[in-house]
mmCIF file of C-alpha atoms in Angstrom:
data_model
loop_
_atom_site.group_PDB
_atom_site.id
_atom_site.type_symbol
_atom_site.label_atom_id
_atom_site.label_comp_id
_atom_site.label_asym_id
_atom_site.label_seq_id
_atom_site.Cartn_x
_atom_site.Cartn_y
_atom_site.Cartn_z
ATOM 1 C CA MET A 1 75.533 84.853 82.748
ATOM 2 C CA TRP A 2 76.576 85.020 86.378
ATOM 3 C CA ALA A 3 79.898 86.729 85.567
ATOM 4 C CA VAL A 4 78.179 89.232 83.236
ATOM 5 C CA ALA A 5 75.491 90.018 85.795
ATOM 6 C CA LEU A 6 78.141 90.502 88.492
ATOM 7 C CA ALA A 7 80.133 92.907 86.332
ATOM 8 C CA LEU A 8 77.070 95.032 85.653
ATOM 9 C CA ALA A 9 75.905 95.134 89.270
ATOM 10 C CA GLY A 10 76.117 98.249 91.421
ATOM 11 C CA ASP A 11 78.111 98.884 94.549
ATOM 12 C CA MET A 12 77.204 97.055 97.754
ATOM 13 C CA LEU A 13 77.603 98.707 101.141
ATOM 14 C CA VAL A 14 79.169 96.393 103.705
ATOM 15 C CA ALA A 15 79.083 98.858 106.595
ATOM 16 C CA ASP A 16 78.897 102.660 107.071
ATOM 17 C CA PHE A 17 78.924 102.628 110.905
ATOM 18 C CA GLU A 18 76.311 105.357 111.148
ATOM 19 C CA GLY A 19 74.333 103.653 113.935
ATOM 20 C CA SER A 20 74.791 104.163 117.684
ATOM 21 C CA THR A 21 75.780 100.493 118.014
ATOM 22 C CA TYR A 22 77.753 98.063 115.880
ATOM 23 C CA GLY A 23 74.701 95.977 115.180
ATOM 24 C CA ALA A 24 75.703 92.440 114.131
ATOM 25 C CA TRP A 25 79.403 93.218 114.394
ATOM 26 C CA LYS A 26 80.990 91.717 117.548
ATOM 27 C CA THR A 27 83.500 93.372 119.875
ATOM 28 C CA THR A 28 86.046 92.133 122.403
ATOM 29 C CA GLY A 29 88.016 94.258 124.860
ATOM 30 C CA THR A 30 87.335 97.962 125.412
ATOM 31 C CA ALA A 31 89.059 99.790 122.570
ATOM 32 C CA PHE A 32 86.022 100.011 120.297
ATOM 33 C CA GLY A 33 83.540 101.188 122.906
ATOM 34 C CA GLN A 34 79.847 100.358 122.773
ATOM 35 C CA GLY A 35 79.408 101.643 119.216
ATOM 36 C CA PRO A 36 80.907 103.805 116.484
ATOM 37 C CA ALA A 37 82.509 107.066 117.600
ATOM 38 C CA GLU A 38 81.054 110.460 116.691
ATOM 39 C CA GLY A 39 84.341 111.649 115.263
ATOM 40 C CA THR A 40 87.181 112.655 117.607
ATOM 41 C CA LEU A 41 87.394 111.053 121.073
ATOM 42 C CA PRO A 42 88.706 112.720 124.256
ATOM 43 C CA ASN A 43 92.470 113.433 124.230
ATOM 44 C CA GLN A 44 92.711 112.434 120.559
ATOM 45 C CA MET A 45 93.950 114.685 117.745
ATOM 46 C CA ALA A 46 91.194 115.820 115.379
ATOM 47 C CA VAL A 47 89.907 112.948 113.262
ATOM 48 C CA SER A 48 88.989 113.725 109.665
ATOM 49 C CA GLY A 49 88.373 112.038 106.334
ATOM 50 C CA TYR A 50 85.533 109.785 107.490
ATOM 51 C CA LYS A 51 82.131 109.690 105.788
ATOM 52 C CA GLY A 52 78.935 110.731 107.568
ATOM 53 C CA LYS A 53 78.763 111.351 111.326
ATOM 54 C CA ARG A 54 80.331 108.206 112.811
ATOM 55 C CA LEU A 55 83.230 105.826 112.309
ATOM 56 C CA VAL A 56 85.124 102.929 113.914
ATOM 57 C CA ASN A 57 87.661 104.480 116.254
ATOM 58 C CA SER A 58 89.534 102.230 118.698
ATOM 59 C CA PHE A 59 90.756 105.197 120.793
ATOM 60 C CA PHE A 60 88.038 104.617 123.417
ATOM 61 C CA GLY A 61 90.130 104.599 126.589
ATOM 62 C CA GLY A 62 93.151 105.994 124.736
ATOM 63 C CA ASP A 63 95.991 104.075 123.064
ATOM 64 C CA ALA A 64 96.338 101.735 126.029
ATOM 65 C CA ALA A 65 92.968 100.071 125.369
ATOM 66 C CA THR A 66 92.880 96.953 123.180
ATOM 67 C CA GLY A 67 90.206 94.863 121.499
ATOM 68 C CA THR A 68 88.738 93.530 118.261
ATOM 69 C CA LEU A 69 85.729 94.245 116.059
ATOM 70 C CA THR A 70 84.462 91.457 113.797
ATOM 71 C CA SER A 71 81.864 91.579 111.080
ATOM 72 C CA PRO A 72 79.228 88.933 110.417
ATOM 73 C CA LYS A 73 79.916 86.633 107.440
ATOM 74 C CA PHE A 74 79.157 88.124 104.028
ATOM 75 C CA LYS A 75 79.527 86.909 100.472
ATOM 76 C CA VAL A 76 82.169 88.444 98.228
ATOM 77 C CA GLN A 77 80.126 89.661 95.279
ATOM 78 C CA ARG A 78 82.270 92.374 93.714
ATOM 79 C CA ARG A 79 85.890 92.537 92.519
ATOM 80 C CA TYR A 80 87.061 95.156 95.014
ATOM 81 C CA ILE A 81 86.441 96.084 98.630
ATOM 82 C CA THR A 82 87.059 99.746 99.339
ATOM 83 C CA PHE A 83 87.240 101.539 102.712
ATOM 84 C CA LEU A 84 88.642 104.502 104.580
ATOM 85 C CA ILE A 85 91.392 103.826 107.069
ATOM 86 C CA GLY A 86 93.648 105.700 109.499
ATOM 87 C CA GLY A 87 95.513 105.384 112.785
ATOM 88 C CA GLY A 88 98.603 103.359 113.554
ATOM 89 C CA LYS A 89 100.781 101.610 110.973
ATOM 90 C CA ASP A 90 101.150 98.032 112.120
ATOM 91 C CA LEU A 91 99.895 95.143 109.970
ATOM 92 C CA GLU A 92 99.718 92.913 113.016
ATOM 93 C CA LYS A 93 98.615 95.102 115.932
ATOM 94 C CA THR A 94 96.575 98.017 114.463
ATOM 95 C CA CYS A 95 95.046 96.666 111.305
ATOM 96 C CA VAL A 96 92.056 95.511 109.295
ATOM 97 C CA LEU A 97 91.949 91.882 108.129
ATOM 98 C CA LEU A 98 89.911 90.094 105.486
ATOM 99 C CA LYS A 99 89.457 86.421 106.271
ATOM 100 C CA VAL A 100 88.214 83.774 103.818
ATOM 101 C CA ASP A 101 87.688 80.202 105.049
ATOM 102 C CA GLY A 102 89.195 81.253 108.340
ATOM 103 C CA LYS A 103 92.468 82.394 106.779
ATOM 104 C CA VAL A 104 93.793 85.984 106.562
ATOM 105 C CA VAL A 105 93.977 86.830 102.850
ATOM 106 C CA ARG A 106 94.229 90.685 102.926
ATOM 107 C CA THR A 107 95.473 93.224 105.463
ATOM 108 C CA ALA A 108 95.599 97.005 105.754
ATOM 109 C CA SER A 109 96.624 99.570 108.364
ATOM 110 C CA GLY A 110 96.903 103.334 108.879
ATOM 111 C CA PRO A 111 99.948 105.423 107.886
ATOM 112 C CA ASN A 112 101.337 106.425 111.275
ATOM 113 C CA ASP A 113 104.352 104.841 113.036
ATOM 114 C CA LYS A 114 106.137 107.930 114.370
ATOM 115 C CA PRO A 115 105.246 110.848 116.675
ATOM 116 C CA GLY A 116 103.259 113.533 114.914
ATOM 117 C CA GLY A 117 101.293 112.283 111.962
ATOM 118 C CA SER A 118 97.599 112.812 111.269
ATOM 119 C CA GLU A 119 94.286 111.263 112.271
ATOM 120 C CA ALA A 120 92.960 111.678 108.736
ATOM 121 C CA LEU A 121 91.387 108.577 107.154
ATOM 122 C CA ARG A 122 92.538 107.721 103.632
ATOM 123 C CA PRO A 123 90.974 105.628 100.879
ATOM 124 C CA ALA A 124 92.256 102.086 100.488
ATOM 125 C CA PHE A 125 91.098 98.927 98.739
ATOM 126 C CA TRP A 126 91.638 95.204 98.259
ATOM 127 C CA ASP A 127 91.380 93.334 94.987
ATOM 128 C CA VAL A 128 89.215 90.342 95.989
ATOM 129 C CA SER A 129 88.301 89.023 92.547
ATOM 130 C CA GLU A 130 89.863 85.630 93.317
ATOM 131 C CA PHE A 131 87.396 85.180 96.183
ATOM 132 C CA LEU A 132 84.159 85.891 94.302
ATOM 133 C CA THR A 133 81.148 83.997 95.707
ATOM 134 C CA LYS A 134 83.072 82.934 98.841
ATOM 135 C CA SER A 135 82.089 83.827 102.416
ATOM 136 C CA ALA A 136 84.332 86.344 104.163
ATOM 137 C CA VAL A 137 84.763 88.138 107.486
ATOM 138 C CA ILE A 138 86.351 91.522 108.245
ATOM 139 C CA GLU A 139 88.202 91.840 111.533
ATOM 140 C CA VAL A 140 89.534 95.068 112.984
ATOM 141 C CA ILE A 141 92.437 94.572 115.342
ATOM 142 C CA ASP A 142 93.818 96.792 118.106
ATOM 143 C CA LYS A 143 96.531 94.968 120.092
ATOM 144 C CA ALA A 144 98.888 97.935 120.487
ATOM 145 C CA THR A 145 99.215 99.924 123.714
ATOM 146 C CA GLY A 146 101.817 102.554 122.861
ATOM 147 C CA GLY A 147 101.818 105.644 120.590
ATOM 148 C CA TRP A 148 99.469 105.291 117.614
ATOM 149 C CA GLY A 149 98.030 102.211 119.253
ATOM 150 C CA HIS A 150 94.633 102.530 117.607
ATOM 151 C CA VAL A 151 92.927 102.135 114.236
ATOM 152 C CA ASN A 152 90.211 104.172 112.443
ATOM 153 C CA LEU A 153 87.895 102.660 109.808
ATOM 154 C CA ASP A 154 84.824 103.721 107.897
ATOM 155 C CA HIS A 155 82.591 103.135 104.857
ATOM 156 C CA ILE A 156 83.330 99.634 103.615
ATOM 157 C CA VAL A 157 81.957 98.968 100.121
ATOM 158 C CA GLN A 158 82.050 96.166 97.555
ATOM 159 C CA THR A 159 82.437 97.483 94.030
ATOM 160 C CA ASP A 160 83.339 96.422 90.505
ATOM 161 C CA THR A 161 84.904 99.828 89.787
ATOM 162 C CA LYS A 162 88.605 99.742 90.240
ATOM 163 C CA PRO A 163 89.664 102.498 92.648
ATOM 164 C CA PRO A 164 92.485 104.822 91.635
ATOM 165 C CA VAL A 165 95.906 103.802 92.889
ATOM 166 C CA ALA A 166 97.223 106.232 95.497
ATOM 167 C CA VAL A 167 100.398 108.125 94.680
ATOM 168 C CA PRO A 168 103.178 107.100 97.133
ATOM 169 C CA LEU A 169 103.926 109.638 99.872
ATOM 170 C CA VAL A 170 107.336 111.239 99.288
ATOM 171 C CA LYS A 171 109.167 112.950 102.147
ATOM 172 C CA ARG A 172 112.344 115.028 102.234
ATOM 173 C CA THR A 173 113.992 116.251 105.417
ATOM 174 C CA PHE A 174 116.275 119.295 105.205
ATOM 175 C CA THR A 175 117.652 122.182 107.224
ATOM 176 C CA GLY A 176 116.477 125.602 106.142
ATOM 177 C CA SER A 177 119.209 128.068 105.247
ATOM 178 C CA GLY A 178 117.278 130.890 103.502
ATOM 179 C CA ARG A 179 114.124 132.912 103.766
ATOM 180 C CA TYR A 180 112.255 131.202 100.873
ATOM 181 C CA LEU A 181 111.473 127.699 99.641
ATOM 182 C CA ASN A 182 111.113 127.497 95.854
ATOM 183 C CA LEU A 183 109.144 124.674 94.267
ATOM 184 C CA PRO A 184 109.066 123.738 90.558
ATOM 185 C CA ILE A 185 105.446 124.611 89.763
ATOM 186 C CA LYS A 186 104.192 123.784 86.278
ATOM 187 C CA ASP A 187 100.958 125.103 84.757
ATOM 188 C CA GLY A 188 98.590 122.261 83.802
ATOM 189 C CA ALA A 189 100.440 119.616 85.765
ATOM 190 C CA PRO A 190 98.452 117.229 88.008
ATOM 191 C CA LEU A 191 97.832 118.719 91.425
ATOM 192 C CA LYS A 192 99.763 117.302 94.373
ATOM 193 C CA ARG A 193 99.270 118.053 98.076
ATOM 194 C CA VAL A 194 102.466 119.537 99.429
ATOM 195 C CA LYS A 195 102.942 120.072 103.152
ATOM 196 C CA LEU A 196 105.731 121.788 105.077
ATOM 197 C CA LEU A 197 106.300 120.643 108.606
ATOM 198 C CA MET A 198 108.720 121.998 111.214
ATOM 199 C CA ASP A 199 109.480 119.842 114.253
ATOM 200 C CA GLY A 200 106.580 117.597 113.296
ATOM 201 C CA LYS A 201 104.060 120.469 113.210
ATOM 202 C CA LEU A 202 102.234 121.506 110.008
ATOM 203 C CA VAL A 203 103.246 125.024 108.914
ATOM 204 C CA VAL A 204 101.665 125.274 105.465
ATOM 205 C CA ALA A 205 99.823 122.979 102.978
ATOM 206 C CA ASN A 206 98.915 123.696 99.380
ATOM 207 C CA ASN A 207 97.686 121.896 96.278
ATOM 208 C CA ILE A 208 100.187 122.692 93.486
ATOM 209 C CA GLY A 209 101.017 121.400 90.040
ATOM 210 C CA LEU A 210 104.476 119.783 90.014
#
């Protein structure tokens, strides 16, 4: 009966970071400030993709600042934990950890490890079905001090609905030799987001069927 009841249960919000403080979450260092950020911080590229008015943003004090943000213990009661994440790509220095029994069992980080990039948060998830009924802690880490030395996080939810798997990002670098760029568009094909960048700067972006 327990398993059946669990499967039929609704989503559970772990944290939406809409308050002016982190509440029961604990911070160390200075990177996370006194509470969730209201979007973009000074000297930061525009942050997007978060839900509501606030988010976790460890750019307080710039990339040089470091620190941690740790949740109170909570019970794993759904098969998946979903969240929005952005910032630096480093599974040790700019990352989000899930700990069970004091051990790191899942990790995630943003997509950026080179100059340029975007401050947009993207959906991510962990399959945590093997940890059902166990106590867990989420820890947000910012130990990096160079470029992309920060992490953005928002809207952590427990759910039994399996999130869609993200399509891998495909990049192609080339030197332009003509006036036009032709793409193989197909009517009725699934839409893909296609961006053209020159010297790391976005020139055009469109949703097209490929």
